[in-house]
Amino acid sequence: MKWHEYPQNIKVRLITSFLNRTVSSSVMPFMALFFAQEKGKIWAGSFLIVTVFISFIVNLIGGYISDRFPRKKVLLITSSLSAMTFLLMTLSLLPSDRLIGLFAVSYIIFIVVSRLGSPAMEAIIIDSTTPENRKSVYVIDYWLVNLSLAIGTALGGMFYVNHQIELFAVLTFTSSCLPVAYWLWLQDVSVKQLKKQHNNVILDVLSNYKVAIKDAPFVKVVVGSMFIFAAEFSMSSYIGVRLANEFEPIDFGGFTVDGVRMLSILNIENTLLVVFLTFFINRMVNHFSKQKGLLVGLLLYGIGYVTVTSANIWYLLVLFNFIATVGELIYSPIRKTEQSNMIPDDKRGSYSAFSNVSFSGADLIARSTIIIGAFLVPSMMSVYIGVIIMMGILLMYTGLFAGKPVLQKVSVMNKNTKG
């Protein structure tokens, strides 16, 4: 599927998300550092933990809202409020005695409104594609996400320390352009909207997610994804800590690579591989069945991360990080596409929001590996990660391909599309 063939809403969604993510990723990864410097480590840690829980709860509400109301209206309101929060953050940094209280409150409001709008953004891809062309859209979306993160992180590394105000000013301007772009170019697509079932809003939200929880194949995919993602997330938790403490520094022509720098090299390698190999690998995978592609990708991913978990030699780390990334490039678009095909028409926002449990759960599992790693040697941690990945592969594969409910839903969606 070529760019000019994409529906207008897909183009708007991909372009605006790329620009916004590029600028925001130059700032958001430094929030822990910012609050730690301004208010202390304990305050910063406690504050950010609270925002994680707020984000999780509000994301579920956002899924319900995106199914109950027109998605364009939801995005116009949430994007406008996000721009206002960035403006307040920028203004709070202007006085010599920074208004950290105002900045913190603005940051929380930003978390709330951005998570309210996020499910609607995800649902737009499903609304504007068919099961046949959806994978190609997810491939380019996956590529743009990683490219924007790479560019944004690089910009943040260069300008965050000495040009914070300028970065937030640019972020405010970019965010202010989003609602304008949505108003001008985003089309109101006629989609089946969720009907209100209870007068009590809380009961209505809970009953909406009750359907998703009862969807056993979809829950399998969500839980399986959680186990799979945990391996990758452990790179910034257990693997990062282990390399910092155990990796023997090596010297390359006067440049010393210690554990922290080795971790940075692995992250840079991952990003560059995604940016340069995504489309090449996708063309290769198109020659195989979805089932075979998913299994091959997950097995390569698992072999890579199981080895990286305990390896302490630089060339082994680089090689198996390469294998893990190639596995991710193979399985990720297939998982995303097939998971989207499972979602009922009137619950696309809610199901998308519920699927984010994968990321929250994976983050918790990854953080727990630091504690478990204090009691297990690295080789046993590889076994532990291997078991988690195998459980994830089993759940994900059976959820996506080993049940009639999945096939029936895809069939129904195909009929609706043709009709």
XYZ file of C-alpha atoms in Angstrom, residues 126-290:
165
model
C -8.884 0.513 12.834
C -11.742 2.772 11.681
C -9.951 3.792 8.480
C -8.447 0.468 7.391
C -9.575 -3.026 6.467
C -8.113 -6.325 7.701
C -6.369 -6.594 4.318
C -4.446 -3.297 4.378
C -4.148 -2.786 8.126
C -0.751 -4.443 8.454
C 0.946 -2.032 6.031
C -0.346 0.914 8.082
C 0.905 -0.608 11.338
C 4.319 -1.221 9.751
C 4.794 2.448 8.831
C 3.312 3.550 12.176
C 5.808 1.307 13.999
C 8.647 2.776 11.914
C 7.546 6.380 12.502
C 7.206 5.809 16.265
C 10.803 4.602 16.522
C 12.126 7.301 14.185
C 10.382 10.046 16.168
C 11.710 8.657 19.457
C 15.243 8.529 18.039
C 15.093 12.114 16.752
C 13.371 13.416 19.879
C 15.774 11.721 22.285
C 18.725 13.083 20.307
C 17.266 16.619 20.439
C 16.667 16.267 24.164
C 20.210 15.062 24.748
C 21.593 18.110 22.927
C 19.301 20.864 24.211
C 17.550 19.762 27.434
C 20.203 20.891 29.920
C 20.747 24.422 28.589
C 17.579 25.111 26.598
C 14.660 23.737 28.621
C 12.424 26.762 28.110
C 13.019 26.753 24.349
C 12.160 23.041 24.127
C 8.915 23.532 26.054
C 8.077 26.552 23.890
C 8.512 24.455 20.722
C 6.427 21.688 22.312
C 3.687 24.230 23.101
C 3.683 25.476 19.504
C 3.595 21.950 18.036
C 0.794 20.894 20.385
C -1.192 24.008 19.469
C -1.010 23.022 15.800
C -2.580 19.596 16.430
C -6.188 20.682 17.130
C -5.980 22.970 14.084
C -4.839 20.034 11.937
C -7.598 17.804 13.333
C -10.228 20.491 12.709
C -9.083 21.108 9.126
C -8.227 17.627 7.860
C -9.562 14.905 10.160
C -12.781 13.503 8.757
C -15.704 12.417 10.908
C -15.937 8.749 9.945
C -19.310 7.162 10.591
C -18.629 4.322 13.005
C -20.891 2.295 15.226
C -20.930 4.005 18.627
C -21.323 2.382 22.001
C -24.783 2.741 23.518
C -25.256 3.814 27.111
C -26.411 0.873 29.248
C -26.474 2.347 32.780
C -27.429 5.771 34.101
C -24.527 5.512 36.533
C -21.412 6.461 34.527
C -19.070 4.316 36.655
C -21.259 1.245 36.170
C -21.457 1.984 32.442
C -17.651 2.135 32.159
C -17.200 -1.080 34.147
C -19.864 -2.948 32.172
C -18.155 -1.872 28.964
C -14.836 -3.442 30.010
C -16.618 -6.492 31.364
C -17.213 -7.491 27.738
C -13.506 -7.213 26.935
C -12.520 -9.215 30.018
C -14.934 -11.985 29.023
C -13.362 -12.146 25.561
C -10.996 -15.018 26.401
C -8.917 -14.981 23.165
C -8.358 -11.222 23.436
C -7.377 -11.499 27.117
C -4.897 -14.232 26.154
C -3.305 -11.896 23.622
C -3.140 -9.031 26.142
C -1.566 -11.202 28.865
C 0.735 -12.905 26.361
C 1.876 -9.513 25.069
C 2.544 -8.454 28.649
C 4.941 -11.384 29.136
C 6.620 -10.757 25.779
C 7.089 -7.016 26.384
C 8.536 -7.694 29.853
C 11.712 -9.066 28.255
C 12.312 -5.874 26.276
C 11.388 -3.645 29.234
C 13.944 -5.475 31.391
C 16.629 -3.816 29.259
C 16.137 -0.603 31.246
C 15.747 -2.427 34.582
C 17.565 -5.707 35.383
C 19.821 -5.827 32.310
C 20.806 -2.173 32.737
C 21.608 -2.638 36.431
C 23.534 -5.861 35.771
C 25.652 -4.304 33.024
C 26.405 -1.265 35.176
C 27.631 -3.519 38.008
C 29.196 -6.509 36.213
C 30.273 -5.527 32.690
C 34.056 -5.381 32.390
C 35.018 -2.051 30.729
C 36.685 -2.388 27.347
C 38.848 0.104 25.474
C 38.393 1.028 21.797
C 41.209 3.312 20.698
C 41.158 5.331 23.892
C 37.348 5.291 24.205
C 36.271 3.290 27.249
C 32.967 1.402 27.108
C 31.623 0.608 30.567
C 28.314 -1.038 31.467
C 26.267 2.157 31.170
C 27.721 2.970 27.754
C 27.196 -0.626 26.654
C 23.511 -0.271 27.485
C 23.381 2.946 25.442
C 25.048 1.178 22.513
C 22.436 -1.603 22.646
C 19.603 0.942 22.683
C 21.128 2.858 19.758
C 21.597 -0.407 17.852
C 17.941 -1.301 18.421
C 16.745 2.091 17.178
C 18.950 2.100 14.070
C 17.914 -1.430 13.123
C 14.231 -0.507 13.404
C 14.694 2.640 11.314
C 16.707 0.960 8.537
C 15.351 -2.619 8.422
C 11.606 -2.317 9.107
C 10.413 -2.241 5.488
C 13.018 -4.714 4.224
C 12.068 -7.334 6.822
C 8.354 -6.691 6.281
C 8.760 -7.499 2.552
C 10.524 -10.751 3.460
C 7.866 -11.728 6.014
C 5.088 -11.198 3.447
C 6.219 -14.440 1.770
C 5.279 -16.459 4.877
C 1.989 -17.180 6.606
C 0.961 -15.028 9.582
